Amino acid sequence: MTSGGYVGAVTDTQAGLVWDKTCLALKRELGDATFGSWLGQAALREHAGEVCLVAATGVARDWIRRHAWRRIGELWAQNDPLGRRLDLKSKMEFDTVSAVDAQAVPVAATPALRVVDAEPAAPAPETARQARQQGLQERFSFDTFVAGPANEFAFAVARRVAIWADGHFNPVVFHGPYGFGKTHLLNAMAWEAMRNAPDKRVVYLTAERFTSTFVRAIQDKQTAAFKAELRNADLLLIDDVHFVAGKPSTQEELFHTLIALVEGGRRVVMTADRAPADLSELEPRLRSHLQAGLVCGIEPADHNLRLGILERKLATLAQQGKFLPSARPEVLQFLAERFTDSVRELEGALNTLVARVGGDLARLTLDEAQAILRPHFACGEKRVTVDQIQKAVAEHYGLQQSDMTSERRARAVARPRQAAMWIAKQITTRSLPDIGRRFGGRDHTTVLHAVRRIEALKVDDATLARDLDVLLRKLRG
């Protein structure tokens, strides 16, 4: 997670040093996993002369307040000779407050974070117009990209490309599942690269548009102009390169374009739905050259990242609709747990709620949100049975499926069984008594206890939270 849209110079290096010392102590006391899950994406900021710890999401802020805030206060007081007060806010809260005050600037980030430099000047109107003609979308910028463990390396590489940094690997290939930010990163790179070097030529194309333009150039006997258009680019960005699979002449042209640009010291960035090594339909020499560059995987967003994306999206929608960017935590938790297949699906669910209730979103209950979104669940969704849940959980934890219904109470069996009950409550329509009957004839109060226990544990246990995320994704196909 980076500092997003906060701009300005670092004004208080001593506060940054105090926070570095505090982080080192917290890492030792909490452990790397817990620190990384809840504090690793937090950052220290300055606003209106006061120092504030900004958590990545509202959920992370609440966890910090419950489990670490007292200790943070003690460590801060021990290390800060000026005795300053330290505040705590979520990133969305800080964004809302700092938008009113143009003087809000970052102080320092945790050791794992990086402060973003001041925003460069916007592209010239003519450049921006040409960019939009290429299909670039202005809403896809680095400021609106929410970074986390699943995409932070790709995000850092994209920022480096966009500032025309030396030591650039060529080409760069971003790969990952549909709907997790590849197109967003490519658009953001294009806009930022044009701002940083208005004199350089940036060309953005989808692979589909590359193909159709090439075919039309052949038909119109304009291939020389087509080649000159692309090979004069200082930065060529091609989205969804896997689209050219099975198109020999297009692949050959793309290969020669790639070679010409790389040998000429120009930069090339592409995206694909799989790693280059897995693009078996591509011509071997094209695939080989893609593998020879820097290959950056983008993993599906984890639970915390999905929450951060929701809060960022909500803040944007609230700004557009002029209402407070607020929603009940249980509603955001539900969305983050329920819509895991892609960021587009996640944002679409939030869009649906806002379209229905607008500025009253803060008053929307979990039951009301589920009722509004129920038609989305029915559309092409895989029906999951309790038996399938038990089998998947048993395999994940190295158990027998019969352990899910047995009377064994050892933690190694009881905890996965509780997790399976929690999953059954989340993704099936079975009642608590019905779920209990399918888990060895247990009472509905046992299922309710299991659900509540897992809800409480997954807040503090990053490993359990990841296990649940993996299992939900697997069961939903």
Short mmCIF file of C-alpha atoms in Angstrom, two decimals:
data_model
loop_
_atom_site.label_atom_id
_atom_site.label_comp_id
_atom_site.label_asym_id
_atom_site.label_seq_id
_atom_site.Cartn_x
_atom_site.Cartn_y
_atom_site.Cartn_z
CA MET A 1 0.00 0.00 0.00
CA THR A 2 1.40 3.32 -0.92
CA SER A 3 0.50 6.81 0.19
CA GLY A 4 -2.02 7.18 -2.64
CA GLY A 5 -3.11 10.71 -3.36
CA TYR A 6 -1.33 12.56 -0.54
CA VAL A 7 1.24 14.94 -1.94
CA GLY A 8 3.94 17.24 -0.62
CA ALA A 9 7.36 17.08 0.94
CA VAL A 10 8.33 15.16 4.04
CA THR A 11 8.16 17.74 6.82
CA ASP A 12 9.04 15.87 10.00
CA THR A 13 11.81 13.31 9.73
CA GLN A 14 11.98 12.96 13.53
CA ALA A 15 8.38 11.70 13.61
CA GLY A 16 9.36 9.18 10.96
CA LEU A 17 12.27 7.94 13.09
CA VAL A 18 9.99 7.63 16.13
CA TRP A 19 7.56 5.57 14.10
CA ASP A 20 10.37 3.36 12.74
CA LYS A 21 11.44 2.52 16.32
CA THR A 22 7.83 1.85 17.29
CA CYS A 23 7.40 -0.50 14.32
CA LEU A 24 10.53 -2.48 15.17
CA ALA A 25 9.25 -3.09 18.70
CA LEU A 26 5.75 -3.99 17.47
CA LYS A 27 7.14 -6.49 14.97
CA ARG A 28 9.05 -8.25 17.74
CA GLU A 29 6.01 -8.34 20.02
CA LEU A 30 3.26 -9.15 17.52
CA GLY A 31 5.23 -11.28 15.06
CA ASP A 32 5.78 -10.60 11.37
CA ALA A 33 2.49 -12.16 10.22
CA THR A 34 0.21 -10.21 12.54
CA PHE A 35 2.16 -6.98 12.09
CA GLY A 36 2.06 -7.37 8.31
CA SER A 37 -1.68 -8.09 8.23
CA TRP A 38 -2.78 -5.11 10.32
CA LEU A 39 0.04 -2.57 10.59
CA GLY A 40 2.18 -3.37 7.54
CA GLN A 41 -0.05 -1.24 5.33
CA ALA A 42 -0.47 1.62 7.81
CA ALA A 43 1.41 4.88 7.37
CA LEU A 44 2.24 7.92 9.47
CA ARG A 45 0.83 11.22 8.16
CA GLU A 46 0.74 14.85 9.20
CA HIS A 47 -2.47 16.89 9.00
CA ALA A 48 -3.08 20.41 10.34
CA GLY A 49 0.11 20.18 12.39
CA GLU A 50 -0.89 16.90 14.09
CA VAL A 51 0.53 13.42 13.53
CA CYS A 52 -1.87 10.65 12.54
CA LEU A 53 -1.45 6.91 12.01
CA VAL A 54 -3.50 6.04 8.92
CA ALA A 55 -4.70 2.42 8.70
CA ALA A 56 -5.32 0.91 5.28
CA THR A 57 -9.01 0.16 5.99
CA GLY A 58 -11.63 0.81 8.62
CA VAL A 59 -11.41 -2.83 9.70
CA ALA A 60 -7.63 -2.52 10.18
CA ARG A 61 -8.16 0.71 12.16
CA ASP A 62 -10.65 -1.05 14.46
CA TRP A 63 -8.25 -3.98 15.00
CA ILE A 64 -5.37 -1.62 15.81
CA ARG A 65 -7.56 0.31 18.24
CA ARG A 66 -8.68 -2.88 20.04
CA HIS A 67 -5.44 -4.85 20.07
CA ALA A 68 -2.43 -2.56 19.67
CA TRP A 69 -3.33 1.08 20.26
CA ARG A 70 -2.41 1.18 23.95
CA ARG A 71 0.98 -0.39 23.23
CA ILE A 72 1.56 1.94 20.28
CA GLY A 73 0.84 4.88 22.59
CA GLU A 74 3.36 3.62 25.12
CA LEU A 75 6.10 3.09 22.52
CA TRP A 76 5.38 6.44 20.87
CA ALA A 77 5.61 8.26 24.21
CA GLN A 78 8.90 6.50 25.04
CA ASN A 79 10.54 7.43 21.73
CA ASP A 80 9.13 10.89 20.97
CA PRO A 81 11.09 13.60 22.81
CA LEU A 82 8.47 16.22 21.82
CA GLY A 83 5.62 14.34 23.48
CA ARG A 84 3.27 14.78 20.55
CA ARG A 85 -0.23 13.28 20.45
CA LEU A 86 -0.74 10.48 17.92
CA ASP A 87 -4.18 10.12 16.27
CA LEU A 88 -5.63 7.07 14.47
CA LYS A 89 -7.77 7.13 11.32
CA SER A 90 -8.62 4.87 8.41
CA LYS A 91 -7.29 5.90 5.01
CA MET A 92 -10.81 6.76 3.87
CA GLU A 93 -11.33 9.03 6.90
CA PHE A 94 -7.99 10.72 6.33
CA ASP A 95 -8.77 11.22 2.62
CA THR A 96 -12.07 12.87 3.49
CA VAL A 97 -10.54 15.22 6.06
CA SER A 98 -7.41 16.09 4.07
CA ALA A 99 -9.43 16.86 0.94
CA VAL A 100 -10.67 19.94 2.78
CA ASP A 101 -7.16 21.05 3.69
CA ALA A 102 -4.70 21.29 0.82
CA GLN A 103 -1.83 21.50 3.31
CA ALA A 104 -2.16 17.89 4.49
CA VAL A 105 1.13 16.13 3.64
CA PRO A 106 2.68 12.74 4.45
CA VAL A 107 5.19 12.52 7.27
CA ALA A 108 6.70 9.08 6.92
CA ALA A 109 5.73 5.56 6.01
CA THR A 110 6.33 2.28 7.80
CA PRO A 111 9.54 0.58 6.66
CA ALA A 112 7.58 -1.47 4.09
CA LEU A 113 5.92 1.57 2.52
CA ARG A 114 7.00 4.30 0.13
CA VAL A 115 6.02 7.97 0.03
CA VAL A 116 4.71 9.10 -3.37
CA ASP A 117 6.23 12.25 -4.80
CA ALA A 118 4.21 15.34 -5.58
CA GLU A 119 1.82 14.97 -8.52
CA PRO A 120 3.45 16.15 -11.75
CA ALA A 121 1.68 18.50 -14.12
CA ALA A 122 -1.25 17.13 -16.09
CA PRO A 123 -0.70 16.16 -19.73
CA ALA A 124 -1.21 18.91 -22.30
CA PRO A 125 -4.83 19.08 -23.59
CA GLU A 126 -3.82 17.77 -27.03
CA THR A 127 -1.89 14.88 -25.48
CA ALA A 128 -4.82 14.02 -23.22
CA ARG A 129 -7.22 14.12 -26.17
CA GLN A 130 -5.01 11.75 -28.16
CA ALA A 131 -4.73 9.46 -25.13
CA ARG A 132 -8.51 9.24 -24.84
CA GLN A 133 -8.68 8.42 -28.55
CA GLN A 134 -6.33 5.49 -27.84
CA GLY A 135 -8.89 4.19 -25.33
CA LEU A 136 -7.21 5.32 -22.11
CA GLN A 137 -9.60 5.89 -19.20
CA GLU A 138 -8.86 8.78 -16.86
CA ARG A 139 -10.42 7.04 -13.85
CA PHE A 140 -7.62 4.46 -14.00
CA SER A 141 -4.74 6.28 -12.30
CA PHE A 142 -2.16 5.39 -9.67
CA ASP A 143 -4.14 7.46 -7.17
CA THR A 144 -7.21 5.24 -7.60
CA PHE A 145 -5.25 1.98 -7.55
CA VAL A 146 -5.38 0.22 -4.17
CA ALA A 147 -2.16 -1.70 -3.56
CA GLY A 148 -1.66 -4.64 -1.21
CA PRO A 149 0.33 -7.86 -0.85
CA ALA A 150 -1.31 -9.38 -3.94
CA ASN A 151 -0.16 -6.62 -6.30
CA GLU A 152 2.45 -4.47 -4.53
CA PHE A 153 5.40 -5.69 -6.62
CA ALA A 154 3.55 -5.08 -9.88
CA PHE A 155 2.48 -1.66 -8.58
CA ALA A 156 6.08 -0.72 -7.71
CA VAL A 157 7.32 -1.84 -11.15
CA ALA A 158 4.56 0.14 -12.88
CA ARG A 159 5.50 3.30 -10.96
CA ARG A 160 9.12 2.84 -11.94
CA VAL A 161 8.26 2.42 -15.62
CA ALA A 162 6.04 5.52 -15.49
CA ILE A 163 8.89 7.77 -14.26
CA TRP A 164 11.15 6.51 -17.06
CA ALA A 165 13.62 5.18 -14.48
CA ASP A 166 16.93 3.71 -15.57
CA GLY A 167 17.61 0.03 -15.09
CA HIS A 168 14.29 -0.83 -16.71
CA PHE A 169 13.71 -4.50 -17.64
CA ASN A 170 12.40 -4.87 -21.18
CA PRO A 171 9.76 -6.01 -21.84
CA VAL A 172 7.62 -6.02 -18.69
CA VAL A 173 4.72 -8.48 -18.58
CA PHE A 174 1.97 -8.26 -15.97
CA HIS A 175 -0.14 -11.38 -15.69
CA GLY A 176 -3.01 -12.50 -13.51
CA PRO A 177 -6.72 -13.36 -13.38
CA TYR A 178 -9.34 -11.29 -15.14
CA GLY A 179 -10.53 -8.28 -13.16
CA PHE A 180 -7.67 -7.70 -10.71
CA GLY A 181 -6.05 -4.53 -11.99
CA LYS A 182 -3.88 -5.24 -15.05
CA THR A 183 -5.73 -2.80 -17.31
CA HIS A 184 -5.84 -0.27 -14.46
CA LEU A 185 -2.04 -0.42 -14.09
CA LEU A 186 -1.48 -0.08 -17.85
CA ASN A 187 -3.73 3.00 -18.02
CA ALA A 188 -2.10 4.52 -14.95
CA MET A 189 1.36 4.00 -16.45
CA ALA A 190 0.31 5.72 -19.66
CA TRP A 191 -1.11 8.80 -17.92
CA GLU A 192 1.81 9.10 -15.52
CA ALA A 193 4.43 8.57 -18.24
CA MET A 194 2.88 11.34 -20.34
CA ARG A 195 2.83 13.70 -17.35
CA ASN A 196 6.46 12.97 -16.51
CA ALA A 197 7.77 13.25 -20.09
CA PRO A 198 5.36 15.19 -22.34
CA ASP A 199 7.91 15.10 -25.16
CA LYS A 200 7.97 11.27 -25.30
CA ARG A 201 5.51 9.23 -27.32
CA VAL A 202 3.28 6.81 -25.39
CA VAL A 203 1.09 4.36 -27.32
CA TYR A 204 -1.60 2.22 -25.65
CA LEU A 205 -3.43 -0.57 -27.50
CA THR A 206 -5.44 -3.61 -26.61
CA ALA A 207 -4.18 -6.71 -28.42
CA GLU A 208 -7.56 -6.88 -30.15
CA ARG A 209 -7.10 -3.35 -31.50
CA PHE A 210 -3.52 -4.16 -32.50
CA THR A 211 -4.89 -7.09 -34.53
CA SER A 212 -7.76 -5.24 -36.19
CA THR A 213 -5.57 -2.23 -37.05
CA PHE A 214 -2.90 -4.50 -38.52
CA VAL A 215 -5.44 -6.39 -40.64
CA ARG A 216 -6.92 -3.13 -41.90
CA ALA A 217 -3.42 -1.83 -42.71
CA ILE A 218 -2.78 -4.93 -44.85
CA GLN A 219 -6.09 -4.47 -46.66
CA ASP A 220 -5.40 -0.78 -47.28
CA LYS A 221 -1.74 -1.41 -48.20
CA GLN A 222 -0.68 0.80 -45.29
CA THR A 223 1.56 -1.64 -43.38
CA ALA A 224 4.56 0.70 -43.55
CA ALA A 225 2.57 3.46 -41.84
CA PHE A 226 1.30 0.97 -39.25
CA LYS A 227 4.84 -0.16 -38.43
CA ALA A 228 6.14 3.41 -38.23
CA GLU A 229 3.27 4.38 -35.90
CA LEU A 230 4.23 1.71 -33.35
CA ARG A 231 7.99 1.55 -33.77
CA ASN A 232 8.38 5.27 -33.14
CA ALA A 233 6.82 4.88 -29.69
CA ASP A 234 9.01 5.55 -26.65
CA LEU A 235 6.65 3.43 -24.55
CA LEU A 236 4.33 0.81 -26.07
CA LEU A 237 1.62 -0.65 -23.83
CA ILE A 238 -0.39 -3.65 -25.07
CA ASP A 239 -3.25 -5.08 -23.04
CA ASP A 240 -4.37 -8.75 -23.15
CA VAL A 241 -1.57 -10.02 -25.39
CA HIS A 242 -3.01 -13.55 -25.12
CA PHE A 243 -5.66 -12.38 -27.61
CA VAL A 244 -3.19 -12.80 -30.51
CA ALA A 245 -2.93 -16.55 -29.83
CA GLY A 246 -3.80 -18.53 -32.97
CA LYS A 247 -3.19 -15.53 -35.27
CA PRO A 248 0.19 -16.29 -36.93
CA SER A 249 0.58 -13.12 -39.02
CA THR A 250 -0.41 -10.87 -36.10
CA GLN A 251 2.01 -12.69 -33.79
CA GLU A 252 4.81 -12.27 -36.31
CA GLU A 253 4.16 -8.52 -36.60
CA LEU A 254 3.98 -8.18 -32.82
CA PHE A 255 7.26 -10.09 -32.48
CA HIS A 256 9.09 -7.83 -34.94
CA THR A 257 7.60 -4.73 -33.27
CA LEU A 258 8.81 -5.96 -29.89
CA ILE A 259 12.31 -6.67 -31.18
CA ALA A 260 12.57 -3.31 -32.95
CA LEU A 261 11.53 -1.37 -29.84
CA VAL A 262 13.69 -3.31 -27.37
CA GLU A 263 16.79 -3.11 -29.59
CA GLY A 264 16.15 0.60 -30.07
CA GLY A 265 16.10 1.21 -26.31
CA ARG A 266 12.33 1.85 -26.29
CA ARG A 267 10.10 0.39 -23.58
CA VAL A 268 7.40 -2.25 -23.91
CA VAL A 269 4.83 -3.36 -21.34
CA MET A 270 2.18 -6.03 -21.90
CA THR A 271 -0.49 -7.80 -19.89
CA ALA A 272 -1.78 -11.36 -20.15
CA ASP A 273 -4.17 -13.64 -18.30
CA ARG A 274 -1.35 -16.14 -17.69
CA ALA A 275 2.41 -16.11 -17.28
CA PRO A 276 4.27 -16.11 -20.63
CA ALA A 277 5.49 -19.68 -20.00
CA ASP A 278 1.85 -20.81 -19.91
CA LEU A 279 0.83 -19.07 -23.15
CA SER A 280 1.39 -22.25 -25.17
CA GLU A 281 -0.72 -20.95 -28.08
CA LEU A 282 1.83 -18.18 -28.76
CA GLU A 283 4.64 -18.63 -31.24
CA PRO A 284 7.69 -19.98 -29.31
CA ARG A 285 10.04 -17.12 -30.21
CA LEU A 286 7.47 -14.49 -29.13
CA ARG A 287 6.82 -16.37 -25.90
CA SER A 288 10.56 -16.68 -25.29
CA HIS A 289 11.13 -12.93 -25.66
CA LEU A 290 8.27 -12.18 -23.29
CA GLN A 291 9.80 -14.54 -20.73
CA ALA A 292 13.18 -12.83 -21.11
CA GLY A 293 11.91 -9.59 -19.63
CA LEU A 294 10.45 -8.90 -16.19
CA VAL A 295 7.38 -11.03 -15.44
CA CYS A 296 5.15 -9.70 -12.64
CA GLY A 297 2.28 -11.77 -11.31
CA ILE A 298 -0.85 -10.15 -9.87
CA GLU A 299 -2.62 -12.46 -7.44
CA PRO A 300 -6.33 -12.32 -6.59
CA ALA A 301 -6.99 -9.67 -3.95
CA ASP A 302 -7.00 -10.92 -0.35
CA HIS A 303 -9.67 -9.94 2.15
CA ASN A 304 -7.91 -6.82 3.44
CA LEU A 305 -7.17 -5.60 -0.06
CA ARG A 306 -10.82 -6.10 -1.08
CA LEU A 307 -11.87 -4.01 1.93
CA GLY A 308 -9.44 -1.29 0.90
CA ILE A 309 -10.81 -1.33 -2.64
CA LEU A 310 -14.36 -1.01 -1.31
CA GLU A 311 -13.46 1.95 0.89
CA ARG A 312 -11.65 3.70 -1.96
CA LYS A 313 -14.57 3.08 -4.32
CA LEU A 314 -17.07 4.27 -1.71
CA ALA A 315 -15.09 7.47 -1.18
CA THR A 316 -15.10 8.11 -4.95
CA LEU A 317 -18.85 7.46 -5.26
CA ALA A 318 -19.55 9.64 -2.23
CA GLN A 319 -17.55 12.50 -3.72
CA GLN A 320 -19.48 12.21 -6.98
CA GLY A 321 -22.86 11.99 -5.23
CA LYS A 322 -21.99 14.47 -2.46
CA PHE A 323 -22.77 12.20 0.47
CA LEU A 324 -20.65 10.94 3.37
CA PRO A 325 -18.46 7.94 2.45
CA SER A 326 -19.83 5.70 5.18
CA ALA A 327 -21.25 2.19 5.34
CA ARG A 328 -21.76 -0.30 8.15
CA PRO A 329 -18.65 -2.44 8.72
CA GLU A 330 -20.70 -5.65 8.50
CA VAL A 331 -21.96 -4.62 5.04
CA LEU A 332 -18.43 -3.99 3.76
CA GLN A 333 -17.26 -7.24 5.36
CA PHE A 334 -20.07 -9.10 3.62
CA LEU A 335 -19.16 -7.63 0.23
CA ALA A 336 -15.45 -8.44 0.72
CA GLU A 337 -16.23 -12.03 1.69
CA ARG A 338 -18.94 -12.62 -0.89
CA PHE A 339 -17.52 -11.07 -4.08
CA THR A 340 -14.06 -12.57 -4.49
CA ASP A 341 -13.86 -13.45 -8.19
CA SER A 342 -12.78 -10.03 -9.47
CA VAL A 343 -12.47 -6.39 -8.46
CA ARG A 344 -15.01 -5.49 -11.14
CA GLU A 345 -17.58 -7.80 -9.56
CA LEU A 346 -16.81 -6.35 -6.12
CA GLU A 347 -17.14 -2.75 -7.29
CA GLY A 348 -20.29 -3.65 -9.23
CA ALA A 349 -21.96 -4.91 -6.06
CA LEU A 350 -21.14 -1.64 -4.27
CA ASN A 351 -22.39 0.34 -7.28
CA THR A 352 -25.69 -1.56 -7.05
CA LEU A 353 -26.15 -0.69 -3.38
CA VAL A 354 -25.33 2.99 -3.92
CA ALA A 355 -27.66 3.16 -6.94
CA ARG A 356 -30.48 1.78 -4.81
CA VAL A 357 -30.03 3.80 -1.61
CA GLY A 358 -27.61 6.62 -2.51
CA GLY A 359 -26.62 8.77 0.46
CA ASP A 360 -28.54 6.49 2.83
CA LEU A 361 -25.92 3.75 2.45
CA ALA A 362 -24.72 4.32 6.02
CA ARG A 363 -28.15 3.23 7.29
CA LEU A 364 -28.30 0.10 5.14
CA THR A 365 -28.37 -3.06 7.27
CA LEU A 366 -26.69 -6.32 6.34
CA ASP A 367 -30.04 -8.02 5.72
CA GLU A 368 -31.13 -5.19 3.41
CA ALA A 369 -27.86 -5.32 1.48
CA GLN A 370 -28.18 -9.08 1.03
CA ALA A 371 -31.77 -8.69 -0.18
CA ILE A 372 -30.76 -6.06 -2.77
CA LEU A 373 -27.89 -8.19 -4.07
CA ARG A 374 -29.71 -11.54 -4.01
CA PRO A 375 -30.39 -11.47 -7.78
CA HIS A 376 -26.61 -11.26 -8.33
CA PHE A 377 -26.14 -14.48 -6.38
CA ALA A 378 -28.57 -16.38 -8.55
CA CYS A 379 -26.99 -15.35 -11.89
CA GLY A 380 -24.86 -18.22 -13.10
CA GLU A 381 -23.62 -19.10 -9.63
CA LYS A 382 -22.34 -22.54 -8.85
CA ARG A 383 -24.53 -24.29 -6.28
CA VAL A 384 -22.39 -25.56 -3.41
CA THR A 385 -23.50 -28.36 -1.10
CA VAL A 386 -22.51 -28.98 2.51
CA ASP A 387 -20.95 -32.26 1.38
CA GLN A 388 -18.68 -30.39 -1.06
CA ILE A 389 -17.71 -27.94 1.70
CA GLN A 390 -16.81 -30.76 4.07
CA LYS A 391 -14.73 -32.49 1.40
CA ALA A 392 -12.86 -29.30 0.43
CA VAL A 393 -12.11 -28.33 4.04
CA ALA A 394 -10.95 -31.85 4.92
CA GLU A 395 -8.59 -31.93 1.91
CA HIS A 396 -7.24 -28.46 2.73
CA TYR A 397 -6.34 -29.45 6.30
CA GLY A 398 -5.22 -33.01 5.51
CA LEU A 399 -8.16 -34.69 7.26
CA GLN A 400 -10.74 -37.32 6.37
CA GLN A 401 -14.19 -36.10 5.39
CA SER A 402 -15.58 -38.28 8.17
CA ASP A 403 -13.73 -36.02 10.66
CA MET A 404 -16.23 -33.27 9.76
CA THR A 405 -19.08 -35.30 11.28
CA SER A 406 -17.17 -37.17 14.00
CA GLU A 407 -17.11 -36.49 17.74
CA ARG A 408 -13.36 -35.84 17.79
CA ARG A 409 -12.61 -32.67 19.75
CA ALA A 410 -8.88 -32.23 19.14
CA ARG A 411 -8.19 -28.69 17.95
CA ALA A 412 -6.64 -30.01 14.70
CA VAL A 413 -10.09 -31.40 13.86
CA ALA A 414 -12.46 -29.09 15.74
CA ARG A 415 -11.17 -25.85 14.20
CA PRO A 416 -11.48 -27.04 10.57
CA ARG A 417 -14.95 -28.39 11.42
CA GLN A 418 -15.94 -24.97 12.75
CA ALA A 419 -14.50 -23.37 9.61
CA ALA A 420 -16.60 -25.71 7.47
CA MET A 421 -19.73 -24.73 9.41
CA TRP A 422 -18.90 -21.05 8.97
CA ILE A 423 -18.46 -21.54 5.21
CA ALA A 424 -21.74 -23.45 5.00
CA LYS A 425 -23.48 -20.51 6.68
CA GLN A 426 -21.86 -18.07 4.23
CA ILE A 427 -22.46 -19.75 0.88
CA THR A 428 -25.45 -22.07 1.27
CA THR A 429 -29.10 -21.37 2.02
CA ARG A 430 -29.23 -24.06 4.72
CA SER A 431 -30.58 -23.09 8.14
CA LEU A 432 -28.48 -23.53 11.26
CA PRO A 433 -30.40 -26.66 12.38
CA ASP A 434 -30.02 -28.12 8.87
CA ILE A 435 -26.27 -27.43 8.85
CA GLY A 436 -25.99 -29.01 12.30
CA ARG A 437 -27.73 -32.19 11.12
CA ARG A 438 -25.24 -32.50 8.25
CA PHE A 439 -22.34 -32.19 10.70
CA GLY A 440 -23.10 -35.36 12.62
CA GLY A 441 -26.46 -34.35 14.06
CA ARG A 442 -25.19 -31.38 16.01
CA ASP A 443 -27.52 -28.82 17.59
CA HIS A 444 -28.06 -25.44 15.91
CA THR A 445 -26.47 -23.71 18.93
CA THR A 446 -23.25 -25.62 18.19
CA VAL A 447 -23.27 -24.27 14.63
CA LEU A 448 -23.99 -20.75 15.87
CA HIS A 449 -21.08 -20.99 18.31
CA ALA A 450 -18.81 -22.21 15.49
CA VAL A 451 -19.84 -19.33 13.22
CA ARG A 452 -19.25 -16.73 15.93
CA ARG A 453 -15.96 -18.34 16.94
CA ILE A 454 -14.58 -18.28 13.39
CA GLU A 455 -15.80 -14.68 12.92
CA ALA A 456 -13.82 -13.65 16.00
CA LEU A 457 -10.70 -15.70 15.22
CA LYS A 458 -10.26 -14.62 11.61
CA VAL A 459 -9.87 -10.98 12.68
CA ASP A 460 -6.64 -11.78 14.55
CA ASP A 461 -5.48 -14.95 12.78
CA ALA A 462 -4.08 -14.04 9.36
CA THR A 463 -3.46 -17.71 8.49
CA LEU A 464 -7.08 -18.66 9.18
CA ALA A 465 -8.31 -15.67 7.18
CA ARG A 466 -6.20 -16.77 4.21
CA ASP A 467 -7.41 -20.37 4.52
CA LEU A 468 -11.03 -19.23 4.46
CA ASP A 469 -10.35 -16.99 1.47
CA VAL A 470 -8.73 -19.85 -0.47
CA LEU A 471 -11.55 -22.27 0.39
CA LEU A 472 -14.30 -19.82 -0.57
CA ARG A 473 -12.63 -19.11 -3.89
CA LYS A 474 -12.16 -22.81 -4.61
CA LEU A 475 -15.74 -23.75 -3.71
CA ARG A 476 -17.21 -20.95 -5.80
CA GLY A 477 -15.17 -22.11 -8.77
#
